[in-house]
Tab-separated table of C-alpha atoms in Angstrom:
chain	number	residue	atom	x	y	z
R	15	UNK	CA	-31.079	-10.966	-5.172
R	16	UNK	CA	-33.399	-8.436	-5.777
R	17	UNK	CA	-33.677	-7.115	-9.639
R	18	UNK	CA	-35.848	-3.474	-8.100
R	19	UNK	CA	-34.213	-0.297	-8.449
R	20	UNK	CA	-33.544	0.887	-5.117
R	21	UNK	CA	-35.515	3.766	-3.959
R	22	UNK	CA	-35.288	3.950	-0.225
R	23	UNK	CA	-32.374	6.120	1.549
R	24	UNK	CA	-30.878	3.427	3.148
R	25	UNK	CA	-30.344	0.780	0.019
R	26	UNK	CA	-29.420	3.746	-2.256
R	27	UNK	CA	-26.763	4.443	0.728
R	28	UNK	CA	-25.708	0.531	0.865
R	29	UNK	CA	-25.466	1.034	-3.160
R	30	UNK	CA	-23.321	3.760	-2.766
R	31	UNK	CA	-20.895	2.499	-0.594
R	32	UNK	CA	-20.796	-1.341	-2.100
R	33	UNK	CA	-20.230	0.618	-5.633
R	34	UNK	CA	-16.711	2.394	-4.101
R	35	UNK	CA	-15.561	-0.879	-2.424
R	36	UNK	CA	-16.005	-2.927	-5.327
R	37	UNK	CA	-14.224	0.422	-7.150
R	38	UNK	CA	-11.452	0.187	-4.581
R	39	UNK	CA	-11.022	-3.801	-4.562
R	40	UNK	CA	-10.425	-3.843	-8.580
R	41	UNK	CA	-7.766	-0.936	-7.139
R	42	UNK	CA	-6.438	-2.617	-4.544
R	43	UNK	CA	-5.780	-5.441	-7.205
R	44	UNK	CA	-4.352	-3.781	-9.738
R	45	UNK	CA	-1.616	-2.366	-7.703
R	46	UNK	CA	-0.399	-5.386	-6.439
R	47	UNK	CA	-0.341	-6.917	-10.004
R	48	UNK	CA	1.426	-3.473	-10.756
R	49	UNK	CA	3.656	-3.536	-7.713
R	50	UNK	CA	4.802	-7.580	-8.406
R	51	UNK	CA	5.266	-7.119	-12.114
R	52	UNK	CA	7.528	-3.539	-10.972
R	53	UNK	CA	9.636	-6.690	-8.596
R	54	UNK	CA	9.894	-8.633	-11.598
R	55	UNK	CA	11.256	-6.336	-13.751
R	56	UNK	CA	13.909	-4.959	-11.430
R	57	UNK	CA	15.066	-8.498	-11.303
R	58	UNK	CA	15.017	-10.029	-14.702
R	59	UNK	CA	18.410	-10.424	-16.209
R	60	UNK	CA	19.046	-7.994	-17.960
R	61	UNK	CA	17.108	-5.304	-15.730
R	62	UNK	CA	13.529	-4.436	-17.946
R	63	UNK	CA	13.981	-0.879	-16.950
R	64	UNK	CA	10.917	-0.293	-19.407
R	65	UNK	CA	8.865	-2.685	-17.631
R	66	UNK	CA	9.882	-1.549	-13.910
R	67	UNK	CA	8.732	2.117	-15.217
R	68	UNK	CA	5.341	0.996	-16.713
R	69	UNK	CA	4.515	-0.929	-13.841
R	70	UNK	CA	5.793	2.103	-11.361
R	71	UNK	CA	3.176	4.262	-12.962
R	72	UNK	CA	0.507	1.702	-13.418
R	73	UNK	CA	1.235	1.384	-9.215
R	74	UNK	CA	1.079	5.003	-8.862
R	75	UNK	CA	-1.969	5.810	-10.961
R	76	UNK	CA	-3.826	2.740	-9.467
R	77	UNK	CA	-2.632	4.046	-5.484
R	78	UNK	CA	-3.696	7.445	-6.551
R	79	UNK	CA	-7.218	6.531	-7.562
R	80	UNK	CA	-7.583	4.325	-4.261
R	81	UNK	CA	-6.796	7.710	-2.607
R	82	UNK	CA	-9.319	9.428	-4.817
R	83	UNK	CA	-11.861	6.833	-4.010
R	84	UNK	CA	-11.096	7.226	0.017
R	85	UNK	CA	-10.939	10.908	0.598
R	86	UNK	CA	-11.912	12.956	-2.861
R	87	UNK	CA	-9.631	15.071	-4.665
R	88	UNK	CA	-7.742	18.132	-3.457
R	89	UNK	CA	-10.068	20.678	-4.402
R	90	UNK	CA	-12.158	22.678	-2.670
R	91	UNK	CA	-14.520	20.157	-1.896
R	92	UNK	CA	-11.771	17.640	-0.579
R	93	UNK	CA	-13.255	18.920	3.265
R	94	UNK	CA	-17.093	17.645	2.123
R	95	UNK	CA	-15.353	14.600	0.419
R	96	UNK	CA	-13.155	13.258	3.036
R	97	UNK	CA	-16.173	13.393	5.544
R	98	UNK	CA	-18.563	11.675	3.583
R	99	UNK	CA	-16.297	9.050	3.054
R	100	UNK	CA	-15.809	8.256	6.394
R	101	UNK	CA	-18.447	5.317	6.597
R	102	UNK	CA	-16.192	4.031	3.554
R	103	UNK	CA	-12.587	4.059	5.355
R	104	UNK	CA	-14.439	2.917	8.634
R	105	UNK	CA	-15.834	0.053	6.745
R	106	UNK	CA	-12.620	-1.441	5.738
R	107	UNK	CA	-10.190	0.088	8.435
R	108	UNK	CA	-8.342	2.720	6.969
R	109	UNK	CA	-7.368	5.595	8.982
R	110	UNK	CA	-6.709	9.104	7.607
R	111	UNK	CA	-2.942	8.595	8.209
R	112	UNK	CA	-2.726	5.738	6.267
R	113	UNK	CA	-0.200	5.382	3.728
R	114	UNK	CA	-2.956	5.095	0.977
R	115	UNK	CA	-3.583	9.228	1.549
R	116	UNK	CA	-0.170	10.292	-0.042
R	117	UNK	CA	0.054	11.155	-3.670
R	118	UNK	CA	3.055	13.599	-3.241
R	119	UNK	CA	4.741	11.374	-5.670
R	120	UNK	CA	2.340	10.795	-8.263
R	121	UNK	CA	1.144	14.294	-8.736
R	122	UNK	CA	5.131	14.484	-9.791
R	123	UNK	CA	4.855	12.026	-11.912
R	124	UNK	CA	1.410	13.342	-13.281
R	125	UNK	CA	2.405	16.850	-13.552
R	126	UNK	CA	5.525	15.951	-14.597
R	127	UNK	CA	5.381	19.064	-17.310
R	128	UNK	CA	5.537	21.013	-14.494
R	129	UNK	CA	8.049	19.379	-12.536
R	130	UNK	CA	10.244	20.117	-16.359
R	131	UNK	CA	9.384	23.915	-16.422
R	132	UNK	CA	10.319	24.201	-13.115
R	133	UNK	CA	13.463	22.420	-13.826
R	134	UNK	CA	14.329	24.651	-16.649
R	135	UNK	CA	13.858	27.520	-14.529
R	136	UNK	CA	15.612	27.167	-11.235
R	137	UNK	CA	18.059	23.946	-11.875
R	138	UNK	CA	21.497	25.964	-12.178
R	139	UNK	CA	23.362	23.695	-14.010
R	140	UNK	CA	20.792	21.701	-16.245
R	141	UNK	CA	21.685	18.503	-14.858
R	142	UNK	CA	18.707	15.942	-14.709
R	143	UNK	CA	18.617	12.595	-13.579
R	144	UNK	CA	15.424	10.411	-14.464
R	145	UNK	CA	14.165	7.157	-14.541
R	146	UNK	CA	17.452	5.951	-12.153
R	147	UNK	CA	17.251	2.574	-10.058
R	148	UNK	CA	19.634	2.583	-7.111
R	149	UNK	CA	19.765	4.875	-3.758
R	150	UNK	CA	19.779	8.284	-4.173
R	151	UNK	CA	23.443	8.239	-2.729
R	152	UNK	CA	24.624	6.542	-5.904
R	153	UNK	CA	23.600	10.225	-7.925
R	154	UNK	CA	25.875	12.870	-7.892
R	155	UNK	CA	23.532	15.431	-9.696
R	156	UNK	CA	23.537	18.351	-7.182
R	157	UNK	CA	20.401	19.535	-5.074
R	158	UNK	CA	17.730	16.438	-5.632
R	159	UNK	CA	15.029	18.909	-6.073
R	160	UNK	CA	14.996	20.002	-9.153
R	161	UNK	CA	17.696	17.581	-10.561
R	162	UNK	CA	16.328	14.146	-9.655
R	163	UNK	CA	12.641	13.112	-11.193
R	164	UNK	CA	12.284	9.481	-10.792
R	165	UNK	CA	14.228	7.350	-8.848
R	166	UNK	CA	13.558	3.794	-7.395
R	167	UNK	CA	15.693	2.304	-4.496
R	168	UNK	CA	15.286	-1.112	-4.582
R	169	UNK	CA	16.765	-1.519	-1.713
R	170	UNK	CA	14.613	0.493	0.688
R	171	UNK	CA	11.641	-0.016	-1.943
R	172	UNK	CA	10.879	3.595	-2.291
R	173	UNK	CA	10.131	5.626	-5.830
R	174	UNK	CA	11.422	9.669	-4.835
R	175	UNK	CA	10.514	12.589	-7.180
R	176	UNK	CA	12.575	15.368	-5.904
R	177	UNK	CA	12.456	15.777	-2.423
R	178	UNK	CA	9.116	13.235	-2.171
R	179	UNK	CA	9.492	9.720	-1.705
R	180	UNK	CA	6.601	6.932	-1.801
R	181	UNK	CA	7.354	4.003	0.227
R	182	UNK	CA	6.196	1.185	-1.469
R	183	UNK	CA	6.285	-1.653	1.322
R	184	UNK	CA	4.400	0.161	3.698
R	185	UNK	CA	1.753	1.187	0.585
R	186	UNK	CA	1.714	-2.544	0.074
R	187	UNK	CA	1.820	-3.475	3.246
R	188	UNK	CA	-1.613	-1.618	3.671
R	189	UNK	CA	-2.984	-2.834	0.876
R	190	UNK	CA	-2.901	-6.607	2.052
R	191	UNK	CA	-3.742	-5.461	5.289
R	192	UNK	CA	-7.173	-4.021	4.471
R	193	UNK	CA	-7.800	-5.929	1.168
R	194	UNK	CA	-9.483	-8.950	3.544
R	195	UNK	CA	-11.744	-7.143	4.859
R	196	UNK	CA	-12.812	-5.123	1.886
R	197	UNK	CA	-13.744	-8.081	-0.449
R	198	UNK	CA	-15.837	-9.270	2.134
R	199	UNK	CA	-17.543	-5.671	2.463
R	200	UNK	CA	-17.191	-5.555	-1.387
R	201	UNK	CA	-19.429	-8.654	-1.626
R	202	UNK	CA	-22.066	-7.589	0.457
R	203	UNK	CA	-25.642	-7.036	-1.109
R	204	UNK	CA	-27.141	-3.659	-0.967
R	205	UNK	CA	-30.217	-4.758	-0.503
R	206	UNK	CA	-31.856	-5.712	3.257
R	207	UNK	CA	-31.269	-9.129	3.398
């Protein structure tokens, strides 16, 4: 192990990149603790609705900065971002239409004050449903959008805000798919061997 700041392109380049896929391992880990504790809850007698909620946002927060870490934020920069970050996704195998690159549902979530104002304004009959485990069938609210914030369907494993839905198997899914090959990336040096 070399102890030498790096100061050559290449190693600072090798830095770069094994400082995002250690970023995106911890990540990768703490939405699947997220995403098992969210199973647990939904099926602990009585239901921990609390629990399933704080684990459904620690999921979403956790997939969002995993997206963040991939492809940049949506900003006008996201273009620059998402290219430079290439070498990253090609490292571990992720393809730009990968699950991981949808945060439809936690920007809702997020911006949730929003999401209320907007509510407020357009919903004609001030009905809201939020926070609601079961398929969206079940909810006789009106137009989902902007009557229906969060909703998880056990079931089909998918969290909707509005009209969005985040399908959490194939999120998952992804996430054990790629994790492999990332912690061995991860735990690469930077330096030339």
């Amino acid at each position: 192990m070399s102890n030498e700041t790096p100061d050559d392109e290449e190693t600072l380049k090798r830095l770069h990149m094994r400082v995002f896929q250690r970023h995106l391992l911890e990540q990768f880990d703490f939405a699947l603790v997220a995403y098992n504790s969210m199973r647990r809850a939904n099926i602990s007698l009585p239901r921990d609705s609390d629990g399933l909620w704080f684990a459904m946002q620690s999921l979403l927060t956790a997939t969002a900065n995993i997206k963040k870490a991939l492809w940049g934020i949506n900003d006008a920069k996201r273009e620059a971002r998402a290219k430079a970050r290439e070498p990253l996704r090609r490292s571990i195998g992720v393809e730009d239409d990968s699950p991981l690159n949808d945060t439809d549902v936690r920007n809702a979530v997020d911006h949730v004050d929003e999401r209320i104002d907007t509510w407020l304004r357009v919903s004609k009959h001030h009905f809201i449903a939020d926070r609601s485990i079961g398929p969206p069938s079940g909810f006789d609210i009106g137009p989902r959008e902007p009557n229906m914030f969060r909703l998880y369907d056990p079931e089909a494993d998918i969290v909707y805000f509005w009209e969005k839905q985040f399908n959490l198997t194939a999120i998952v899914t992804e996430i054990l798919r790629v994790r492999p090959a990332l912690a061995i990336e991860a735990a690469k040096p930077h330096w030339k061997p």
